PDB file of C-alpha atoms and ligand atoms in Angstrom:
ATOM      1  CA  UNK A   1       0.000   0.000   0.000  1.00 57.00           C
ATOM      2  CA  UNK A   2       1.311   3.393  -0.618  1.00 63.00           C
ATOM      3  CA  UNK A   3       1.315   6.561   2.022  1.00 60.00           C
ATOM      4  CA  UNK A   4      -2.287   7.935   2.231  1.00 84.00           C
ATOM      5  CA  UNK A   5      -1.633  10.216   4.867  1.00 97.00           C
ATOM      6  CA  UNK A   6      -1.706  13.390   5.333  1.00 98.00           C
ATOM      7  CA  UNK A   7       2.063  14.767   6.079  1.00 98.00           C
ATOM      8  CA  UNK A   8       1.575  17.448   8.910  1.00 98.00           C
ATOM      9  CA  UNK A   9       4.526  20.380   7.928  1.00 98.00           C
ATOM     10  CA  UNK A  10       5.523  21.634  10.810  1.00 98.00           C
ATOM     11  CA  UNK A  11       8.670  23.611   9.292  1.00 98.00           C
ATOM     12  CA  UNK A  12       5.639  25.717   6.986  1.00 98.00           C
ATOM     13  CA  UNK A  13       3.983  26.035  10.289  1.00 98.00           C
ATOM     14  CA  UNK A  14       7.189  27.197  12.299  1.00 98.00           C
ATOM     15  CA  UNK A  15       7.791  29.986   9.499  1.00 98.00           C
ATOM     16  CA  UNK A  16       4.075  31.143   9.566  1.00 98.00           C
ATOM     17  CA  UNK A  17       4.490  31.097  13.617  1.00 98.00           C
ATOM     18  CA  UNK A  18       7.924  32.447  13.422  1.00 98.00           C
ATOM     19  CA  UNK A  19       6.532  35.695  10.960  1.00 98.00           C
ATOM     20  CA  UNK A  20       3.828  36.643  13.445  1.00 98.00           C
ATOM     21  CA  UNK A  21       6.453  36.666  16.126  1.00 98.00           C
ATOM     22  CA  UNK A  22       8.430  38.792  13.851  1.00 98.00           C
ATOM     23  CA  UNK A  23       6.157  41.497  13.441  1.00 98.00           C
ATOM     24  CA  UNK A  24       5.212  41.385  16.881  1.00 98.00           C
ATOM     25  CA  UNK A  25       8.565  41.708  17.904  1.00 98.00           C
ATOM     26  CA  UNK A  26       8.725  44.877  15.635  1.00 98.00           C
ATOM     27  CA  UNK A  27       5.530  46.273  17.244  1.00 98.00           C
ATOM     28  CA  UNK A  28       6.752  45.531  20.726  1.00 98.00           C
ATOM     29  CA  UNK A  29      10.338  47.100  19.802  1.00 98.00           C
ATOM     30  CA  UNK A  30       8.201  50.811  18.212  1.00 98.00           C
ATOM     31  CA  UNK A  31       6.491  51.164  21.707  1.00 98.00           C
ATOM     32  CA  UNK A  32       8.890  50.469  24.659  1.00 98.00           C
ATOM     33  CA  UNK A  33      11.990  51.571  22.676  1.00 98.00           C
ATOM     34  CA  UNK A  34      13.884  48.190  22.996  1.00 98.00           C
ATOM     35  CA  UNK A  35      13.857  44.173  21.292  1.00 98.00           C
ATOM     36  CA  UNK A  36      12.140  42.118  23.640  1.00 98.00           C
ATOM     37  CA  UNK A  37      14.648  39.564  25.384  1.00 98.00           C
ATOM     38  CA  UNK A  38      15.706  35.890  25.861  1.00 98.00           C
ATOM     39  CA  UNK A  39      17.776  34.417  28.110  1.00 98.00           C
ATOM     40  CA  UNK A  40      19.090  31.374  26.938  1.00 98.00           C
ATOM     41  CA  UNK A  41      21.582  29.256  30.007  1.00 98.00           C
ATOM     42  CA  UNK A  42      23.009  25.830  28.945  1.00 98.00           C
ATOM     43  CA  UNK A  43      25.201  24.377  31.928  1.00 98.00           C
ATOM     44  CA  UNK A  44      27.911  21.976  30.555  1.00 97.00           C
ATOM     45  CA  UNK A  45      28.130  20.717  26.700  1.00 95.00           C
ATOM     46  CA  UNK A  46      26.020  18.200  26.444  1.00 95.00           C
ATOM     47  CA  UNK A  47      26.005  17.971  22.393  1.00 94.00           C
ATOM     48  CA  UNK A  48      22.072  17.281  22.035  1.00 93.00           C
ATOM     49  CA  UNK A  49      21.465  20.335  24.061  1.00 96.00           C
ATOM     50  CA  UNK A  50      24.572  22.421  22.630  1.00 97.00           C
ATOM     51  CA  UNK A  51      22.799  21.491  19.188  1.00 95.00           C
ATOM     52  CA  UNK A  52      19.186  23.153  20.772  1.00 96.00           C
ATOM     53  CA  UNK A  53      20.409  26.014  22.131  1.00 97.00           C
ATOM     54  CA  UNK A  54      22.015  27.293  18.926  1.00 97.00           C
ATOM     55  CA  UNK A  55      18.916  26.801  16.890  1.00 97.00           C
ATOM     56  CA  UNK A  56      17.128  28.805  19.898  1.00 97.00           C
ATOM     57  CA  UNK A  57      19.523  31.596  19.560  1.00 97.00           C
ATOM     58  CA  UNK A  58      19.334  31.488  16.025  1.00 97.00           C
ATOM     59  CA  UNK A  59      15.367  31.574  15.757  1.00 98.00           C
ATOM     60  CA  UNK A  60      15.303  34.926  18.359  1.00 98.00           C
ATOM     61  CA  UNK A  61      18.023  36.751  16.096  1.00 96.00           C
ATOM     62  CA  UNK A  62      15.954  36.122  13.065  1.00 98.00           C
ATOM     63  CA  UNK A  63      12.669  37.382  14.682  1.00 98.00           C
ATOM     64  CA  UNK A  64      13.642  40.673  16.484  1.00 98.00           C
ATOM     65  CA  UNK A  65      13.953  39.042  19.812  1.00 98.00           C
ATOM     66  CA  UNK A  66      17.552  40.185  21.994  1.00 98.00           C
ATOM     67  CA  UNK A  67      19.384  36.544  22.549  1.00 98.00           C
ATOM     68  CA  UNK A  68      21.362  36.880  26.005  1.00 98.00           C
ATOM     69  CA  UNK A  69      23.772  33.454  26.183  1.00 98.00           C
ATOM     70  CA  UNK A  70      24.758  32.231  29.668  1.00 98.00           C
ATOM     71  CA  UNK A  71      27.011  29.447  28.803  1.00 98.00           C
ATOM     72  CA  UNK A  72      28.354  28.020  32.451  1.00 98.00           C
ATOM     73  CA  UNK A  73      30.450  25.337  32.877  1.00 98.00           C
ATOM     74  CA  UNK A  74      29.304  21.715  33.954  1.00 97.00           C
ATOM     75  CA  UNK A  75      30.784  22.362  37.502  1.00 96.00           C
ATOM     76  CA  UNK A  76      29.275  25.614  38.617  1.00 98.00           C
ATOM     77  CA  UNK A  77      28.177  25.476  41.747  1.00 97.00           C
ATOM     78  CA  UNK A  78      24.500  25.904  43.173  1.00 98.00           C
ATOM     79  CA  UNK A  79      24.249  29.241  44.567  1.00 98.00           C
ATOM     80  CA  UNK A  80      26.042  30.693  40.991  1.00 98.00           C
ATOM     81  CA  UNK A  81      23.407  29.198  39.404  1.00 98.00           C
ATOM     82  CA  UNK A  82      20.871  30.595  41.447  1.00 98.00           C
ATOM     83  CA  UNK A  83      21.895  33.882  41.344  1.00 98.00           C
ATOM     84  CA  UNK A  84      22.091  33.940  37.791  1.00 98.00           C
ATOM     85  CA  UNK A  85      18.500  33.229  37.733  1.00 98.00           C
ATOM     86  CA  UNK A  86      17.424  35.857  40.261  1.00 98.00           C
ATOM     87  CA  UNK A  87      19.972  38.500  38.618  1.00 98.00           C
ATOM     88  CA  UNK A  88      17.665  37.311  35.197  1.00 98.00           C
ATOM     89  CA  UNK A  89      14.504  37.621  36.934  1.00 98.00           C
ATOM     90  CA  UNK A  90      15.290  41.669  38.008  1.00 98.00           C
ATOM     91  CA  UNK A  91      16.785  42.007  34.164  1.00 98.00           C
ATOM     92  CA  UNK A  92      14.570  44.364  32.787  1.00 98.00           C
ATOM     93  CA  UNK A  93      15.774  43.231  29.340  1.00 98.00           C
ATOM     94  CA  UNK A  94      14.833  39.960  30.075  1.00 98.00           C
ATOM     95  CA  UNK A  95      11.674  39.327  29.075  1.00 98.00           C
ATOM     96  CA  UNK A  96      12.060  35.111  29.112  1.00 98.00           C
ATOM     97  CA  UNK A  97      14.347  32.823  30.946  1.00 98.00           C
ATOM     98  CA  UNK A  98      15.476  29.529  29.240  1.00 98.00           C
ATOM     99  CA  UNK A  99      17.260  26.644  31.460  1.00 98.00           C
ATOM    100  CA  UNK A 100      17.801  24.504  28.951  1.00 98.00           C
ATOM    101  CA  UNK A 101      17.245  20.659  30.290  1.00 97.00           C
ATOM    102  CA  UNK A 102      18.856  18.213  31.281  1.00 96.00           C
ATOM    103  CA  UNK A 103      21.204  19.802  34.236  1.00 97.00           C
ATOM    104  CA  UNK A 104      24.096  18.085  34.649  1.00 96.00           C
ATOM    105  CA  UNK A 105      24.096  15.971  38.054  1.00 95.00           C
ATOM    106  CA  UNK A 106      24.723  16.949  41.293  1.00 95.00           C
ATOM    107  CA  UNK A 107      21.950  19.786  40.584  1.00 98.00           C
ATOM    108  CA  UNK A 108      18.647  19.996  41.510  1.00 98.00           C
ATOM    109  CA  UNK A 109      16.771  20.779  38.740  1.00 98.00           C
ATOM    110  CA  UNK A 110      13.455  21.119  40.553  1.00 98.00           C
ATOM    111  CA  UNK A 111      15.132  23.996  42.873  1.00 98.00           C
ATOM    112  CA  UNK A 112      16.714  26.408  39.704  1.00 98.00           C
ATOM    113  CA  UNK A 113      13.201  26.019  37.557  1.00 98.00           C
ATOM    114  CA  UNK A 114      11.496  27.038  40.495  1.00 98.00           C
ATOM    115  CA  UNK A 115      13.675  29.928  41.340  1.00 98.00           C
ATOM    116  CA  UNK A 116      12.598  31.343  37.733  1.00 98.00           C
ATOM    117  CA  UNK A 117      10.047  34.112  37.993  1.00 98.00           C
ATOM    118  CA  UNK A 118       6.908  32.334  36.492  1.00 98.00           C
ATOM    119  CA  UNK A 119       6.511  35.203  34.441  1.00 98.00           C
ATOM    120  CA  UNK A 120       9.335  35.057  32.446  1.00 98.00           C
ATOM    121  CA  UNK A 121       8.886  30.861  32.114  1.00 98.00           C
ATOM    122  CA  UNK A 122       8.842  30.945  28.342  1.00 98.00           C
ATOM    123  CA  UNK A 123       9.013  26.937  28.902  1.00 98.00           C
ATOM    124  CA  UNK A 124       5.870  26.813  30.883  1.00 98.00           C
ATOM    125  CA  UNK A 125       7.681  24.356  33.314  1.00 98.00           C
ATOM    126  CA  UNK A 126       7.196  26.272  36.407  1.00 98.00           C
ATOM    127  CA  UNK A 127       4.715  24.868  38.804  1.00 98.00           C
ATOM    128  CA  UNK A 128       2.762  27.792  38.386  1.00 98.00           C
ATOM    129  CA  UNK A 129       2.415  27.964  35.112  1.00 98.00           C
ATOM    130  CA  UNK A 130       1.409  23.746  35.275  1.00 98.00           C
ATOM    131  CA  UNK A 131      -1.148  24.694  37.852  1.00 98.00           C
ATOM    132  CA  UNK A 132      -2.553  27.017  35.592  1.00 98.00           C
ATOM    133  CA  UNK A 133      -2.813  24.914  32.500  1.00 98.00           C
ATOM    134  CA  UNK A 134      -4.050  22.121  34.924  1.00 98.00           C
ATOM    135  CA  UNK A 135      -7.168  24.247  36.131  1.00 98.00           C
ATOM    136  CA  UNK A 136      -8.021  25.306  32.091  1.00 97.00           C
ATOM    137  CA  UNK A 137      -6.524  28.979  32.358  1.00 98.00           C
ATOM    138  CA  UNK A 138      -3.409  28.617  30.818  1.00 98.00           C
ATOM    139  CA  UNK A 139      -0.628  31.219  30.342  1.00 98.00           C
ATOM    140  CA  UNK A 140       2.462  30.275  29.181  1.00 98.00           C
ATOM    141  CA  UNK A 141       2.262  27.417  28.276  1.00 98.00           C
ATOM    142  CA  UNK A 142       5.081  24.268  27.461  1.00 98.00           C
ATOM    143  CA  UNK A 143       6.370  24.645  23.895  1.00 98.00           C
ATOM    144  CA  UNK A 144       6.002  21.399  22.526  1.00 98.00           C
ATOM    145  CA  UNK A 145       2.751  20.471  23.375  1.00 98.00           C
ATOM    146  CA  UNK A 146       1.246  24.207  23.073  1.00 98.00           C
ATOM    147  CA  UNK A 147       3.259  23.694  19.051  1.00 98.00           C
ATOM    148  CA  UNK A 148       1.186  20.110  18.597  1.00 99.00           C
ATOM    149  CA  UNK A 149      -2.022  22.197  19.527  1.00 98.00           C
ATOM    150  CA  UNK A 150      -1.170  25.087  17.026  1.00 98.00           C
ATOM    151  CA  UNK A 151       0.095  22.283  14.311  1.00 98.00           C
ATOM    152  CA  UNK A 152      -3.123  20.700  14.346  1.00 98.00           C
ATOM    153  CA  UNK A 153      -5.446  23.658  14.147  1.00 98.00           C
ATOM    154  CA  UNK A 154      -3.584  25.117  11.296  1.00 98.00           C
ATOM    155  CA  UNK A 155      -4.807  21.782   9.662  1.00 98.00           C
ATOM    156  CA  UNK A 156      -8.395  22.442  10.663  1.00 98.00           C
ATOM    157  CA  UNK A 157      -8.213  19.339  13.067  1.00 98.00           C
ATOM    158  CA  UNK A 158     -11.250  19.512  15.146  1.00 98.00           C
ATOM    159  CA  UNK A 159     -10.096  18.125  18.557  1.00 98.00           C
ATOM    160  CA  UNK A 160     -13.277  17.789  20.704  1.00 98.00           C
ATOM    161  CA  UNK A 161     -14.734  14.668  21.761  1.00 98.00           C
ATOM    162  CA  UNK A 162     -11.209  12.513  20.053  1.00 98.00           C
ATOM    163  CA  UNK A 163      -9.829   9.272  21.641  1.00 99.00           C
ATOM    164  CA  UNK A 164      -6.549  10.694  22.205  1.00 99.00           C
ATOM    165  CA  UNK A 165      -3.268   8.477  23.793  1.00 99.00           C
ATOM    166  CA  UNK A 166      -0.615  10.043  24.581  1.00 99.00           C
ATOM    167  CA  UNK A 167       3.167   7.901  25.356  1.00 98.00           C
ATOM    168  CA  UNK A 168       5.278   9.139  27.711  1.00 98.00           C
ATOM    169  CA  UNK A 169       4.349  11.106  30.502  1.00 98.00           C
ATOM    170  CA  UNK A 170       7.913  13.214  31.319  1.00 98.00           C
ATOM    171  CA  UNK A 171       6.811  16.653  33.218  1.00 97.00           C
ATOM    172  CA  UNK A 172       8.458  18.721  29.844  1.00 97.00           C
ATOM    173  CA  UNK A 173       6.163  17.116  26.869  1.00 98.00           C
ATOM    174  CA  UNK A 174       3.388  13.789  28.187  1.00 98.00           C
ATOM    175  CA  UNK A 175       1.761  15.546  31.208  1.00 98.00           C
ATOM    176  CA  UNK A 176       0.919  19.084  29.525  1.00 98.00           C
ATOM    177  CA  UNK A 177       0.615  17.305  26.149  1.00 98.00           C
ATOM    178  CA  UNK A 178      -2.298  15.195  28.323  1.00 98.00           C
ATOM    179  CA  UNK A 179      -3.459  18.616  29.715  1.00 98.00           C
ATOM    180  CA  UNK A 180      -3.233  20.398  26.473  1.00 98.00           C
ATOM    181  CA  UNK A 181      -5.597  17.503  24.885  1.00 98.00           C
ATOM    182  CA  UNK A 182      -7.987  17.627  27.695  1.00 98.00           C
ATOM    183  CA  UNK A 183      -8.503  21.459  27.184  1.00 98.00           C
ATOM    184  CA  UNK A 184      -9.095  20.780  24.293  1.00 98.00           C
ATOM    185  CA  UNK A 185     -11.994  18.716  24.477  1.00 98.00           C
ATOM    186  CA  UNK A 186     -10.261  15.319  23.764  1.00 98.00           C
ATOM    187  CA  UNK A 187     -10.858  12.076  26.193  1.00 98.00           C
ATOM    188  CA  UNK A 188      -6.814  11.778  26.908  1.00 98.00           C
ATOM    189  CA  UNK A 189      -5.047   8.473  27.982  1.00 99.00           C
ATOM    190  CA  UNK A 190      -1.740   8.336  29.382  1.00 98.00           C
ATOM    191  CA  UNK A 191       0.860   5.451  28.945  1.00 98.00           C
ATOM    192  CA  UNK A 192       4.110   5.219  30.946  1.00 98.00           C
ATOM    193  CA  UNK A 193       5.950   2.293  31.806  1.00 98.00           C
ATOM    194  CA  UNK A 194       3.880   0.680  33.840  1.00 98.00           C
ATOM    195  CA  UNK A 195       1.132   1.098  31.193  1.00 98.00           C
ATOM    196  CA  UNK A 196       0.043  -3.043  30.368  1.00 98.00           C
ATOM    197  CA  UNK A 197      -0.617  -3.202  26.865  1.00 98.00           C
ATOM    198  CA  UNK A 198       0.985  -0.252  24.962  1.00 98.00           C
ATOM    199  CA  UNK A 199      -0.917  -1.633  21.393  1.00 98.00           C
ATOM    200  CA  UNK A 200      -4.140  -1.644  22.829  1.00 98.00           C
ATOM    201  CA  UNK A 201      -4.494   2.063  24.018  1.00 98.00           C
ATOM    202  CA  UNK A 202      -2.709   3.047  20.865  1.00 99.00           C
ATOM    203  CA  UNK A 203      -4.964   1.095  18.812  1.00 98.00           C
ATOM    204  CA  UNK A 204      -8.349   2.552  19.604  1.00 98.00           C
ATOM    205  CA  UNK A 205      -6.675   6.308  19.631  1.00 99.00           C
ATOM    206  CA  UNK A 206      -7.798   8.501  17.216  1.00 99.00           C
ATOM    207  CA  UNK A 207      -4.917  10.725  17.712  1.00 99.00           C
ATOM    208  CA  UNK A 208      -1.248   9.556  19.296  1.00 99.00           C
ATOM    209  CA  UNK A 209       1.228  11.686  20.372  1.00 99.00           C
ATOM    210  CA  UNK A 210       4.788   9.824  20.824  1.00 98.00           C
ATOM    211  CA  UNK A 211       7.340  11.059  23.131  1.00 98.00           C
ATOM    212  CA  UNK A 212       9.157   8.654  24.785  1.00 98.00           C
ATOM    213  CA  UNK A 213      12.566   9.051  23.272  1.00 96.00           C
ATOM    214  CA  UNK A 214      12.741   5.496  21.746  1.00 97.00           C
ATOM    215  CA  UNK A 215      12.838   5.052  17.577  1.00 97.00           C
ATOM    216  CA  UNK A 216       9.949   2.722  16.830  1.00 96.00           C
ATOM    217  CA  UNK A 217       8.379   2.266  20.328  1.00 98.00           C
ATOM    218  CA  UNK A 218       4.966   2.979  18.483  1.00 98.00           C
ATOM    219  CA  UNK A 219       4.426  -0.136  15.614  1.00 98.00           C
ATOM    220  CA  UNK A 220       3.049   1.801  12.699  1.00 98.00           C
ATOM    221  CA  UNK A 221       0.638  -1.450  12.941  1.00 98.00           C
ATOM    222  CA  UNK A 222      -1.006  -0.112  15.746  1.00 98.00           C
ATOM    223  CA  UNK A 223      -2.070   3.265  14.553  1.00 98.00           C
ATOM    224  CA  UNK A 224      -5.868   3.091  14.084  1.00 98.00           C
ATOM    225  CA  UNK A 225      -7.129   3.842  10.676  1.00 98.00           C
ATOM    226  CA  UNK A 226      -7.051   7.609   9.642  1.00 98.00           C
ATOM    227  CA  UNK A 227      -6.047   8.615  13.168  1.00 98.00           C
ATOM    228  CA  UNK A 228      -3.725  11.616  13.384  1.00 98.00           C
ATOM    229  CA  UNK A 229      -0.263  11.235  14.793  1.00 98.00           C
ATOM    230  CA  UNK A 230       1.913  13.189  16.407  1.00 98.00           C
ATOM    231  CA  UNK A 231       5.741  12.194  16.768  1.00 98.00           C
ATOM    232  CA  UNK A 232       7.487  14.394  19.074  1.00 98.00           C
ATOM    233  CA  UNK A 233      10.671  11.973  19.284  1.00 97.00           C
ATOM    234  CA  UNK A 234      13.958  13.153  17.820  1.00 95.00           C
ATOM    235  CA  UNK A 235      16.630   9.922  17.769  1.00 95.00           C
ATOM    236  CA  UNK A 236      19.955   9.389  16.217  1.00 93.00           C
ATOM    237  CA  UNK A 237      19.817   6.385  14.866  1.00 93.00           C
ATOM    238  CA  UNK A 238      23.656   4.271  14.595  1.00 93.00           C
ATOM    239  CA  UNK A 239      23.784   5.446  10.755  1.00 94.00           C
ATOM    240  CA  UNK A 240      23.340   8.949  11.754  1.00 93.00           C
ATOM    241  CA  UNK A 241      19.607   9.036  10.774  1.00 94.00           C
ATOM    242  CA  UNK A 242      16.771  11.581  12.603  1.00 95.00           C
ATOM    243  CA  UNK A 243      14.184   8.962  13.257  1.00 97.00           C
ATOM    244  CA  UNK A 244      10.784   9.974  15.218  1.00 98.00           C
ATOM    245  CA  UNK A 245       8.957   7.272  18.047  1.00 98.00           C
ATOM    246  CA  UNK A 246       6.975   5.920  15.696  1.00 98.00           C
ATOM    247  CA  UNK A 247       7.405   3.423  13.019  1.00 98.00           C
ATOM    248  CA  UNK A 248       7.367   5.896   9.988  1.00 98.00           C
ATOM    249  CA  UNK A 249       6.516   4.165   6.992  1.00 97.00           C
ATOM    250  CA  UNK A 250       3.734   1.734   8.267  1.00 97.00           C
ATOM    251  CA  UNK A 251       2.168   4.305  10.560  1.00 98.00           C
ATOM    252  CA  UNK A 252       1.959   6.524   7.448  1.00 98.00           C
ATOM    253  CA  UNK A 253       0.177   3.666   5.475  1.00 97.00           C
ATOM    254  CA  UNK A 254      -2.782   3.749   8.352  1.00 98.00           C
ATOM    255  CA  UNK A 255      -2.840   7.114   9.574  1.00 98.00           C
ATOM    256  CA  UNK A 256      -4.649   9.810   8.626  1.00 98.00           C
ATOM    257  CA  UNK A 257      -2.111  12.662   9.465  1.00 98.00           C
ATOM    258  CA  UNK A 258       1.410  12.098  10.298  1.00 98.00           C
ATOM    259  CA  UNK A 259       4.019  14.458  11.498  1.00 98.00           C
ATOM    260  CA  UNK A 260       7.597  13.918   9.645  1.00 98.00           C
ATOM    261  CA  UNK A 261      10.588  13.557  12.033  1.00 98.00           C
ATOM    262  CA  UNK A 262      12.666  15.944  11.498  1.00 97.00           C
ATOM    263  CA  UNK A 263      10.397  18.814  10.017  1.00 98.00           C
ATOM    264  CA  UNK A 264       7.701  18.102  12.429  1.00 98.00           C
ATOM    265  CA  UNK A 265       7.589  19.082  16.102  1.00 98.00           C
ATOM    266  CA  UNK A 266      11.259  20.590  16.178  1.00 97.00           C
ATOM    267  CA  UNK A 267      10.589  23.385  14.681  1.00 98.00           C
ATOM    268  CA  UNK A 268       7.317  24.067  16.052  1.00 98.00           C
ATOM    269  CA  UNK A 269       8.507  24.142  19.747  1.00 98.00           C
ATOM    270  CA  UNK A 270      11.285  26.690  18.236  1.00 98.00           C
ATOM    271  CA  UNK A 271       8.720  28.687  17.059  1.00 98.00           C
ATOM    272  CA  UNK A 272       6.469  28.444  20.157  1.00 98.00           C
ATOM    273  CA  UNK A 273       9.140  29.360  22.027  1.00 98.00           C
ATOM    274  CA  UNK A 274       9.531  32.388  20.491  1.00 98.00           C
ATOM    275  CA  UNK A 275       5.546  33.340  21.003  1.00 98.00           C
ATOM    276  CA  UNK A 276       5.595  32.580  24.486  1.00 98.00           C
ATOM    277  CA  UNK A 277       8.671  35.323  24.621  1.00 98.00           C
ATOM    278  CA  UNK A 278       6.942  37.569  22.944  1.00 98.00           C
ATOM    279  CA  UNK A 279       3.412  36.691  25.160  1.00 98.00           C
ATOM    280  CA  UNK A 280       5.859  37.185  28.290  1.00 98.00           C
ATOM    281  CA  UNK A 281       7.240  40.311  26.896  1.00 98.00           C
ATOM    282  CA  UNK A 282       3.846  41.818  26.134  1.00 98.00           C
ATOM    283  CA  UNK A 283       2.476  40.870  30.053  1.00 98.00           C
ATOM    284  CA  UNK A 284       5.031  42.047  31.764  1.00 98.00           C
ATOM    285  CA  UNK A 285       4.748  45.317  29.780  1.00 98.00           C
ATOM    286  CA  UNK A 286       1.170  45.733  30.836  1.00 96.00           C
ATOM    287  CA  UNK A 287       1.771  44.818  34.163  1.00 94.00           C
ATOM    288  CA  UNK A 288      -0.063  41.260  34.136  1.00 80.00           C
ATOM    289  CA  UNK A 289      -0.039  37.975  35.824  1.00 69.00           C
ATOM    290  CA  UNK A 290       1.726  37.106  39.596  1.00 60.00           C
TER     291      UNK A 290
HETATM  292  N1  GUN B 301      15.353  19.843  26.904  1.00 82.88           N
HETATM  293  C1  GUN B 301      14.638  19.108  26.036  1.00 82.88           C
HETATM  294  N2  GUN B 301      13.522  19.770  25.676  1.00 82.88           N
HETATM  295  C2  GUN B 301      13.543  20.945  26.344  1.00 82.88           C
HETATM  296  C3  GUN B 301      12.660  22.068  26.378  1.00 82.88           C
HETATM  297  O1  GUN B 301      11.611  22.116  25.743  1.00 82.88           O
HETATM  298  N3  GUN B 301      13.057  23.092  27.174  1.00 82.88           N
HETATM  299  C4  GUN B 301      14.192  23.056  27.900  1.00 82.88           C
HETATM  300  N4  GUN B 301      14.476  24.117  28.667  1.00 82.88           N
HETATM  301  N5  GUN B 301      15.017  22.037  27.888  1.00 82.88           N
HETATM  302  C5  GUN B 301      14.692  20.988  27.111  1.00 82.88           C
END
């Protein structure tokens, strides 16, 4: 059988998101007399993340937005760390703070997102921000699954009332993915690894999302017919191949709607990054939120 699906172009989508940002940017720039700001901190040199944090940069340079880089060594200590973050906070340049993930060990991850004021949590990982999204009033709001959202109503994909399954249930994409879904009307599942049988909740989904880090953890067999799938996983394969969660080429044969990997969700949490910036910048300017 050939490909029926629907390929899901989340690079066109990223450029449409990335040229409202722009413009906003521009506007924001015209009336307070500055670019708004990011703050982008990597800790150590961890070459997925190094790899991340340039694209990040990249994207606010071509939008308008001020890039500040914080690049600290693996070792820093605790309190430099935190201070950085509270001398970010008072920045009033800084409009968004980005910790890039993971930390190395030895610190606590929990304490330095915390520290961030939830204002300026252009990742939307503060508990705050969570809490919000949990009790259907979001604000800013995590990139990838707030980009999944955005992907699939620039398709016209009406959400409410969907089976929806989402794999993986990490605090940065499953759990707001699940609360994303279930603001938007769908009846969400969650699988982790103590989920029984993986096929089955796939199998009567009408859309997946995939983030579990793992190439093919979702058989292409399982995807129900003309469901719409979502692949947020980004894996090197041993031949130096991009390769998504799910099972590509099968999946693609059932499905209704299928994001590519790469081209899919990479570039749409890029460019949601950017519009939570510039949604940070623009409440902070008008005095909102706290
Ligand atoms: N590491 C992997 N994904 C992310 C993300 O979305 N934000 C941050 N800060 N770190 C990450």
């Amino acid at each position: 059988m050939t490909q029926t699906a629907t390929l899901l172009d989340g690079k066109a989508v990223a450029a449409k998101v990335r040229g409202e940002v722009k413009e906003r940017a521009a506007a924001f720039a015209a009336r307070h007399g500055r670019a708004p700001g990011l703050a982008v901190v990597q800790v150590g040199t961890d070459p997925a993340s190094s790899v991340y944090v340039r694209s990040k940069r990249k994207a606010c340079e071509e939008t308008g937005i001020r890039s500040f880089a914080h690049d600290l060594p693996a070792g820093v200590g605790r309190g430099e760390l935190l201070a950085l973050v509270v001398r970010l906070n008072a920045d009033p340049a800084v409009d968004g703070i980005l910790m890039q993930l993971p930390l190395p060990a030895g610190l606590d991850a929990n304490e330095i997102m915390d520290t961030i004021d939830p204002r300026k949590d252009v990742d939307g990982f503060h508990p705050q921000n969570t809490g919000l999204l949990a009790q259907k009033r979001p604000r800013l709001r995590p990139c990838t699954p707030f980009g999944v959202i955005r992907l699939a109503q620039e398709y016209g994909m009406k959400l409410r009332g969907l089976r929806a399954t989402v794999v993986g249930a990490s605090n940065i994409v499953g759990r707001p993915m699940a609360l994303e879904l279930l603001l938007a009307g769908c009846t969400v599942t969650v699988c982790h690894t103590g989920t029984r049988d993986l096929a089955a909740e796939v199998e009567r989904a009408e859309l997946v999302v995939a983030a579990v880090g793992r190439p093919g953890m979702v058989r292409g067999g399982w995807i129900r017919e003309g469901a719409s799938v979502f692949d947020v996983g980004i894996n090197r394969t041993e031949s130096g191949k991009l390769v998504g969660d799910v099972e590509f080429e099968t999946a693609a044969q059932r499905a209704g709607a299928i994001t590519p990997v790469p081209g899919g969700l990479g570039p749409m949490t890029i460019a949601m990054l950017l519009s939570n910036t510039l949604d940070a910048a623009d409440a902070i300017a008008q005095g909102r939120g706290r």
